[in-house]
Amino acid sequence: MTTASAPGKLMLLGEHAVVYGQPCLVTAVDLRYFVTIERTDDEYVQVIAPDLVGSTEARNVPVREIGKQFIKETAYVEAVIAEFYDKYGVSTGLRVSTRGPAKSYGLGSSSAVSAATVMALAKEFGLVLSNKEMFDIAYASVLKIQRGKASGFDVASAIYGGLLYYRTGGTQIDSIQTTQLPIVIGYSGTKVGTVSLVEQVATLQKRHSEVIDTVYNTIGRLVEAAKHSLSEQDWHQFGELMNINQGFLDALGVNTAKLSSLIYSARDAGAFGAKLSGAGGGDCMFAITDSASRDSVIEAIQNAGGMVLDLEVNAGGVRIE
Ligand code: PMV
């Protein structure tokens, strides 16, 4: 029996543009998901995922059907198993159970579960896979579920951990060393799904391709500049770049009034910068602030109706427990 765990993620800069080849910056957050895998003698993959499904009832899928029929809640686990079985010619029965936080806040439950599943499988079947090999399996399976519309930044974050500079498809995955990231994370409430937001932005791009391509390019450039300010720990500059990025996300149509209210409140309370994180349409925003303004920024986000999440950033990547 093997258990692996992987962290959630927080997109720092570059969302949406990263789907079209631009770089992004992402940090792993200490919201860990656990996957336990055990081999069995029967011909079923049994999945018990109370945290994902909301019930302890097991789901039984014949090994030969795995990845062909799935339900939304356990799709990521099953897609990774299918990918792994296909690649390594395995057809063993399995018992899989997952455990995670009661709420995911849009901070990468599916990528964390995918990363933990691939590592637990590798260990259970005696394979030593590199981070990149695990990434390739998990990303291929995520792409199948998300209709090809995923950059894979969240999967890379769950596997490598820490702070990453990332390019679509994992063509570049660089760790950035930084001792701290003075961040406050605010949750704005539920949102529309990532895939539909990505599709909405794709539709806008089709209608105004030159304009939107310029937006993507500029986001790419500001990510390069932000990477530099991160290495220099120049939070003032990093915050300014966050604010610029937020303006472009608004231009892409993925901001909401609620997110805006949290973001402006944080800025007014003295944050260097504040922006939404991820696909938009809800979920989280974050602010970068010095220690003098930290308490006021937290209070401002709460007063604007946000829930401040006390999470460690720069968390460790996937690991065997
Ligand atoms: O909604 P999230 O936190 O999963 O972030 C999605 C980020 C996008 O750039 C919009 C999509 C992607 O796959 O990179």
mmCIF file of C-alpha atoms and ligand atoms in Angstrom, residues 9 11 15-16 18-19 106 150-153 191 194 198 278-279, ligand 1:
data_model
loop_
_atom_site.group_PDB
_atom_site.id
_atom_site.type_symbol
_atom_site.label_atom_id
_atom_site.label_comp_id
_atom_site.label_asym_id
_atom_site.label_seq_id
_atom_site.Cartn_x
_atom_site.Cartn_y
_atom_site.Cartn_z
ATOM 1 C CA LYS A 9 -1.350 25.922 -6.249
ATOM 2 C CA MET A 11 -1.303 31.236 -9.967
ATOM 3 C CA GLU A 15 -3.044 33.107 -16.415
ATOM 4 C CA HIS A 16 -4.878 32.673 -19.734
ATOM 5 C CA VAL A 18 -0.024 30.787 -20.568
ATOM 6 C CA VAL A 19 -2.519 28.627 -22.493
ATOM 7 C CA GLY A 106 -10.127 26.655 -6.543
ATOM 8 C CA ALA A 150 -5.022 23.386 -20.094
ATOM 9 C CA SER A 151 -1.505 24.744 -19.859
ATOM 10 C CA GLY A 152 -0.489 22.231 -17.169
ATOM 11 C CA PHE A 153 0.917 24.896 -14.817
ATOM 12 C CA LYS A 191 -17.006 30.496 -9.793
ATOM 13 C CA THR A 194 -12.053 26.917 -15.683
ATOM 14 C CA VAL A 198 -10.803 29.492 -21.124
ATOM 15 C CA GLY A 278 -6.381 31.580 -11.943
ATOM 16 C CA ALA A 279 -9.132 31.508 -14.519
HETATM 17 O O1 PMV B 1 -8.735 28.332 -12.547
HETATM 18 P P1 PMV B 1 -7.387 27.811 -12.286
HETATM 19 O O2 PMV B 1 -6.854 28.241 -10.938
HETATM 20 O O3 PMV B 1 -7.269 26.346 -12.503
HETATM 21 O O4 PMV B 1 -6.415 28.507 -13.326
HETATM 22 C C1 PMV B 1 -6.576 28.418 -14.709
HETATM 23 C C2 PMV B 1 -5.466 29.142 -15.402
HETATM 24 C C3 PMV B 1 -5.616 29.264 -16.901
HETATM 25 O O5 PMV B 1 -4.454 29.911 -17.390
HETATM 26 C C4 PMV B 1 -6.821 30.129 -17.254
HETATM 27 C C5 PMV B 1 -5.785 27.916 -17.577
HETATM 28 C C6 PMV B 1 -4.516 27.097 -17.656
HETATM 29 O O6 PMV B 1 -4.627 25.885 -17.864
HETATM 30 O O7 PMV B 1 -3.400 27.642 -17.545
#
